[in-house]
PDB file of C-alpha atoms and ligand atoms in Angstrom:
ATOM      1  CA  UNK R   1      -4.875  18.471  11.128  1.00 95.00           C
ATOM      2  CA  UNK R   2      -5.476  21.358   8.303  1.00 96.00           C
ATOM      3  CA  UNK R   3      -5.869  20.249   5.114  1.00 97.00           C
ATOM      4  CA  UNK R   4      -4.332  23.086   2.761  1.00 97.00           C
ATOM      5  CA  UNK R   5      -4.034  22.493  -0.742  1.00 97.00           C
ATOM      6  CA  UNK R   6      -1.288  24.872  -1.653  1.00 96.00           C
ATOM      7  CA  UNK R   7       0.943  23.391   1.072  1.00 95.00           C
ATOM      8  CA  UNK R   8      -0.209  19.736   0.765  1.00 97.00           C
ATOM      9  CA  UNK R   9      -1.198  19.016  -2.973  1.00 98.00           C
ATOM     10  CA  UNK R  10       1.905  17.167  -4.624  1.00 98.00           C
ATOM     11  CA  UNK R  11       0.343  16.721  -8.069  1.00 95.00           C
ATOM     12  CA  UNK R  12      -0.208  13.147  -8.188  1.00 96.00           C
ATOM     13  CA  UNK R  13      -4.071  12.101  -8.179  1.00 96.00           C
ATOM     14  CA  UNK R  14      -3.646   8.907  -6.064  1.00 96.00           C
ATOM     15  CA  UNK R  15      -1.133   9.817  -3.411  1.00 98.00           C
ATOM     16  CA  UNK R  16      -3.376  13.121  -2.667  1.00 98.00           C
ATOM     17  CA  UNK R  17      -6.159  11.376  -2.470  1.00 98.00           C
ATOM     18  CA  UNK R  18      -4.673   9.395  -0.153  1.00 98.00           C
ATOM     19  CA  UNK R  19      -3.018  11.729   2.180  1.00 98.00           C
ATOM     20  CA  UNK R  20      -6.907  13.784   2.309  1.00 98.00           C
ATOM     21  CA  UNK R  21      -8.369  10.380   3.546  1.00 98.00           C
ATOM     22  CA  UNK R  22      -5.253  10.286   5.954  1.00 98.00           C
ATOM     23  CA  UNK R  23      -6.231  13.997   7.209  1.00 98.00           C
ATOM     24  CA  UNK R  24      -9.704  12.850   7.835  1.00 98.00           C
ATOM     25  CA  UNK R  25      -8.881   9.860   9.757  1.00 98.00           C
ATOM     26  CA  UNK R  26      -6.538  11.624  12.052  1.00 98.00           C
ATOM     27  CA  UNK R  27      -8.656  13.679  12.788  1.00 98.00           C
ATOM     28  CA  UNK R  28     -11.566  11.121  13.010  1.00 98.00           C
ATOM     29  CA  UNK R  29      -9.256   9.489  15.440  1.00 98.00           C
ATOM     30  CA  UNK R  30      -8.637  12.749  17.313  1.00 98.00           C
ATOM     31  CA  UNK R  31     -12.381  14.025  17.491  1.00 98.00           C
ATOM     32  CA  UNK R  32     -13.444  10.020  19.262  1.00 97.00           C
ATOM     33  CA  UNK R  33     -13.771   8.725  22.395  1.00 94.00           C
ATOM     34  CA  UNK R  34     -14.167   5.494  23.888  1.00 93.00           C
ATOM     35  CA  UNK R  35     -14.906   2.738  22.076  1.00 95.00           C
ATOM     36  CA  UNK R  36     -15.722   5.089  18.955  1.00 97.00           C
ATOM     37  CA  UNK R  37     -11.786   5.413  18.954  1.00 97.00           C
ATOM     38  CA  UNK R  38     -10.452   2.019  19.338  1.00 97.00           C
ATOM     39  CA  UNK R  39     -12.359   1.564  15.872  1.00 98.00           C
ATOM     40  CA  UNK R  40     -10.823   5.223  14.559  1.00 98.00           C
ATOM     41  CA  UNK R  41      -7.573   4.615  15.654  1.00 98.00           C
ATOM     42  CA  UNK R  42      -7.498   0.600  13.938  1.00 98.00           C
ATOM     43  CA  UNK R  43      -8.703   2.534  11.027  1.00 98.00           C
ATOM     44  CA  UNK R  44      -6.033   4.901  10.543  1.00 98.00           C
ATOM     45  CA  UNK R  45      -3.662   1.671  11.105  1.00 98.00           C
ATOM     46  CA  UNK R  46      -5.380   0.033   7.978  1.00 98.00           C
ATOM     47  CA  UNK R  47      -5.301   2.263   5.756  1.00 98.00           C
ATOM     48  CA  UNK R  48      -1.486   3.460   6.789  1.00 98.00           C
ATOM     49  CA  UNK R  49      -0.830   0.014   5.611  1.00 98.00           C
ATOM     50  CA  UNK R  50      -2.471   0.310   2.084  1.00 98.00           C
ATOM     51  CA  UNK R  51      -1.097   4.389   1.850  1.00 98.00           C
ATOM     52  CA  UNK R  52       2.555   3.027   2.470  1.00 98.00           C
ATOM     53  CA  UNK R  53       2.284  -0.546   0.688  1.00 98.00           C
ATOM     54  CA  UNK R  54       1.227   1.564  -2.800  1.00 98.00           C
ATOM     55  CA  UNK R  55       4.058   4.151  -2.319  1.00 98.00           C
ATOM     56  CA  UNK R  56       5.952   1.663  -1.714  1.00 98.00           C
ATOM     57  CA  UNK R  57       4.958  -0.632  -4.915  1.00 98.00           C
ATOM     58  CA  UNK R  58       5.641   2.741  -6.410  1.00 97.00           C
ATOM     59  CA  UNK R  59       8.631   3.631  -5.343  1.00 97.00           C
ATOM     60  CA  UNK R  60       9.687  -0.190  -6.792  1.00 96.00           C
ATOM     61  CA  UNK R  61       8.304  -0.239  -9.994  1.00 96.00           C
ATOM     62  CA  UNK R  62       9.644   3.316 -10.841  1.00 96.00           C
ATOM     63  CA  UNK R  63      13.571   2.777  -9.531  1.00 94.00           C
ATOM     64  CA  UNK R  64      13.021   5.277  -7.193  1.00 96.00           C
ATOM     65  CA  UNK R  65      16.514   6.694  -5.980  1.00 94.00           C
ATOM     66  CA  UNK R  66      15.701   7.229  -2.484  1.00 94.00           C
ATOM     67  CA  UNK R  67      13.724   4.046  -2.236  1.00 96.00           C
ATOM     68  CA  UNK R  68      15.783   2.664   0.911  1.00 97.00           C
ATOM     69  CA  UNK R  69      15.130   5.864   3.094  1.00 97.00           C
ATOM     70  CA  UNK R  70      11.926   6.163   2.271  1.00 98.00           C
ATOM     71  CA  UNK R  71      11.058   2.584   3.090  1.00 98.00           C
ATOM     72  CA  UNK R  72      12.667   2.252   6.176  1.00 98.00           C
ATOM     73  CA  UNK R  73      10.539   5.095   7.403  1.00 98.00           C
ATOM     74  CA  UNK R  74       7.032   3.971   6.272  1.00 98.00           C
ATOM     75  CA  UNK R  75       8.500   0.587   8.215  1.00 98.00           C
ATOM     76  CA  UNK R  76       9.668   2.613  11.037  1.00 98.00           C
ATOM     77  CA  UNK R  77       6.220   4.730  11.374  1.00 98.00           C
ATOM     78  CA  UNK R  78       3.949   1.414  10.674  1.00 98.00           C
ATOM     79  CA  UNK R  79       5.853  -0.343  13.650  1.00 98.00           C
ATOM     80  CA  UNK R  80       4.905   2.116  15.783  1.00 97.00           C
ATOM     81  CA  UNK R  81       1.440   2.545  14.767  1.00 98.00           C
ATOM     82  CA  UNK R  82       1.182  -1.171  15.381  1.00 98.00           C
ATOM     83  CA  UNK R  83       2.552  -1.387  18.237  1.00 98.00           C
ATOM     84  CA  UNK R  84       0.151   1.738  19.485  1.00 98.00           C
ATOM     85  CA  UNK R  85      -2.878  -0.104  17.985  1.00 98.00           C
ATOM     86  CA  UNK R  86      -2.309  -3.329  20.172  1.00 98.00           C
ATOM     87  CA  UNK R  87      -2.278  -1.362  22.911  1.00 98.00           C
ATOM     88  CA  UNK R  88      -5.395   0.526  22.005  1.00 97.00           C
ATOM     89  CA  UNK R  89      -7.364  -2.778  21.601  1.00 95.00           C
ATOM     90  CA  UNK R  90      -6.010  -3.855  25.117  1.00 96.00           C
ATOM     91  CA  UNK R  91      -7.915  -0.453  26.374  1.00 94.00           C
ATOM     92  CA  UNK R  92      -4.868   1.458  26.760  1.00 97.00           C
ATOM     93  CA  UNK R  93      -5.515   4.607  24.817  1.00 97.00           C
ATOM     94  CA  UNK R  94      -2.560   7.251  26.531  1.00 96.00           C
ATOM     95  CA  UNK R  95       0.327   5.981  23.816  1.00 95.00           C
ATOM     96  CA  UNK R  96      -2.291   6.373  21.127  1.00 98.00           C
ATOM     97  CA  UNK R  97      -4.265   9.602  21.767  1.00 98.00           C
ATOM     98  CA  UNK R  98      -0.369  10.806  22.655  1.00 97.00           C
ATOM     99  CA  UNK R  99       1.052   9.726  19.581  1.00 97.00           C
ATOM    100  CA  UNK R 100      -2.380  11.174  17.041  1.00 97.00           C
ATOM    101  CA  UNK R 101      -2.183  14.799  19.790  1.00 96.00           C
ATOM    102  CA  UNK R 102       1.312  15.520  19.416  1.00 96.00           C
ATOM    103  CA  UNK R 103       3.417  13.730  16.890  1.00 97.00           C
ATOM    104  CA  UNK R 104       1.540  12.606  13.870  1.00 98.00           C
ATOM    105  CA  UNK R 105       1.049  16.132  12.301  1.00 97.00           C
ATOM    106  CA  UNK R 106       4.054  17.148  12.376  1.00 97.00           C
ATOM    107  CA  UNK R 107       6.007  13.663  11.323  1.00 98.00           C
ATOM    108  CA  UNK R 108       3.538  14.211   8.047  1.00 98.00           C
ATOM    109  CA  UNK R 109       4.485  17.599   7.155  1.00 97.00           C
ATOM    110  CA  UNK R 110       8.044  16.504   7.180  1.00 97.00           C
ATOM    111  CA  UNK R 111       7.636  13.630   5.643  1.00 98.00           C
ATOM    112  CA  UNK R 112       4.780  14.919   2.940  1.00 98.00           C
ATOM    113  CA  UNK R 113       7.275  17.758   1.921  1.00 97.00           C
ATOM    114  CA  UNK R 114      10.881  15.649   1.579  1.00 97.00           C
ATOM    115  CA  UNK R 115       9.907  11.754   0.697  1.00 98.00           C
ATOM    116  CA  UNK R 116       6.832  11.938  -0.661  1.00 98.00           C
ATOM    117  CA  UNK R 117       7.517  14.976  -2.719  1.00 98.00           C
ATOM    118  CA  UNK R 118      10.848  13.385  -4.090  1.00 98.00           C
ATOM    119  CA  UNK R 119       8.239  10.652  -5.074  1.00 98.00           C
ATOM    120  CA  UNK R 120       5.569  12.405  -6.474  1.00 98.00           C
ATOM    121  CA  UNK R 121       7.832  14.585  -8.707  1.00 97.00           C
ATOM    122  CA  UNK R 122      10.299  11.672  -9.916  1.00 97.00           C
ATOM    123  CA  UNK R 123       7.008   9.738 -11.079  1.00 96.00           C
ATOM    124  CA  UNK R 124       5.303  13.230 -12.805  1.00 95.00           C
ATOM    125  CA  UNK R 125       9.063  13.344 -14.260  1.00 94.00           C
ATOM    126  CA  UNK R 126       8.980   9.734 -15.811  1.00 92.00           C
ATOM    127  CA  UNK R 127       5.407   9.763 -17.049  1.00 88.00           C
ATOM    128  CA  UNK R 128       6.719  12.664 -18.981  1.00 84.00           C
ATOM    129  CA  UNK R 129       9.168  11.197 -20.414  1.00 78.00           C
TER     130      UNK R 129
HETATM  131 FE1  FE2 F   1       2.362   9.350   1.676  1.00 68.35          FE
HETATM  132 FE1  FE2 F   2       5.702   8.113   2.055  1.00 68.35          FE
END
């Protein structure tokens, strides 16, 4: 996964911060083998938890409008990645490397650019106001 500022910067410090460190993991995650990614891939898993617990805090403390779609799909994505890591520490890597190859890109650009956009610019909005 590319990092590109001008497509993935949302204006919000923390949440960019975190979405960088997301990038790298990924791609951590991607670039290991063996071992090496059973640790990358349980990684990514704990700090998916943290990235979508603070959005999430977030999204509660600020009356977020779309707070129900949004969490339902940080629950929805975390199930999965749970389930995946499981399997991953059983030694069965194909749902995993499967899941980081084909799927997680794209689910973040999608989800980046509608949810966490709504978020990031309904929290600029009310520390304006
Ligand atoms: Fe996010
Ligand atoms: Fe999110």
């Amino acid at each position: 996964m590319e990092w590109s500022d001008e497509r993935h910067v949302l204006g919000l410090a923390a949440m960019d911060d975190t979405h960088r460190e997301f990038f790298a993991l990924v791609n951590a995650a991607e670039a290991a083998a063996g071992p090496a990614f059973v640790e990358a891939f349980a990684a990514l898993c704990a700090h998916t938890e943290v990235h979508f617990a603070n959005e999430d805090t977030w999204m509660q403390e600020s009356a977020f409008p779309a707070l129900d779609e949004h969490l339902n799909e940080h629950r929805r994505v975390l199930r999965d990645l749970r389930r995946f890591n499981e399997r991953v520490a059983k030694g069965s890597t194909m749902m995993a490397r499967a899941y980081i190859r084909e799927q997680v890109a794209e689910w973040f650009e999608l989800h980046a650019s509608t949810m966490d956009a709504a978020l990031a610019a309904h929290l600029k909005a009310r520390a304006m106001a």
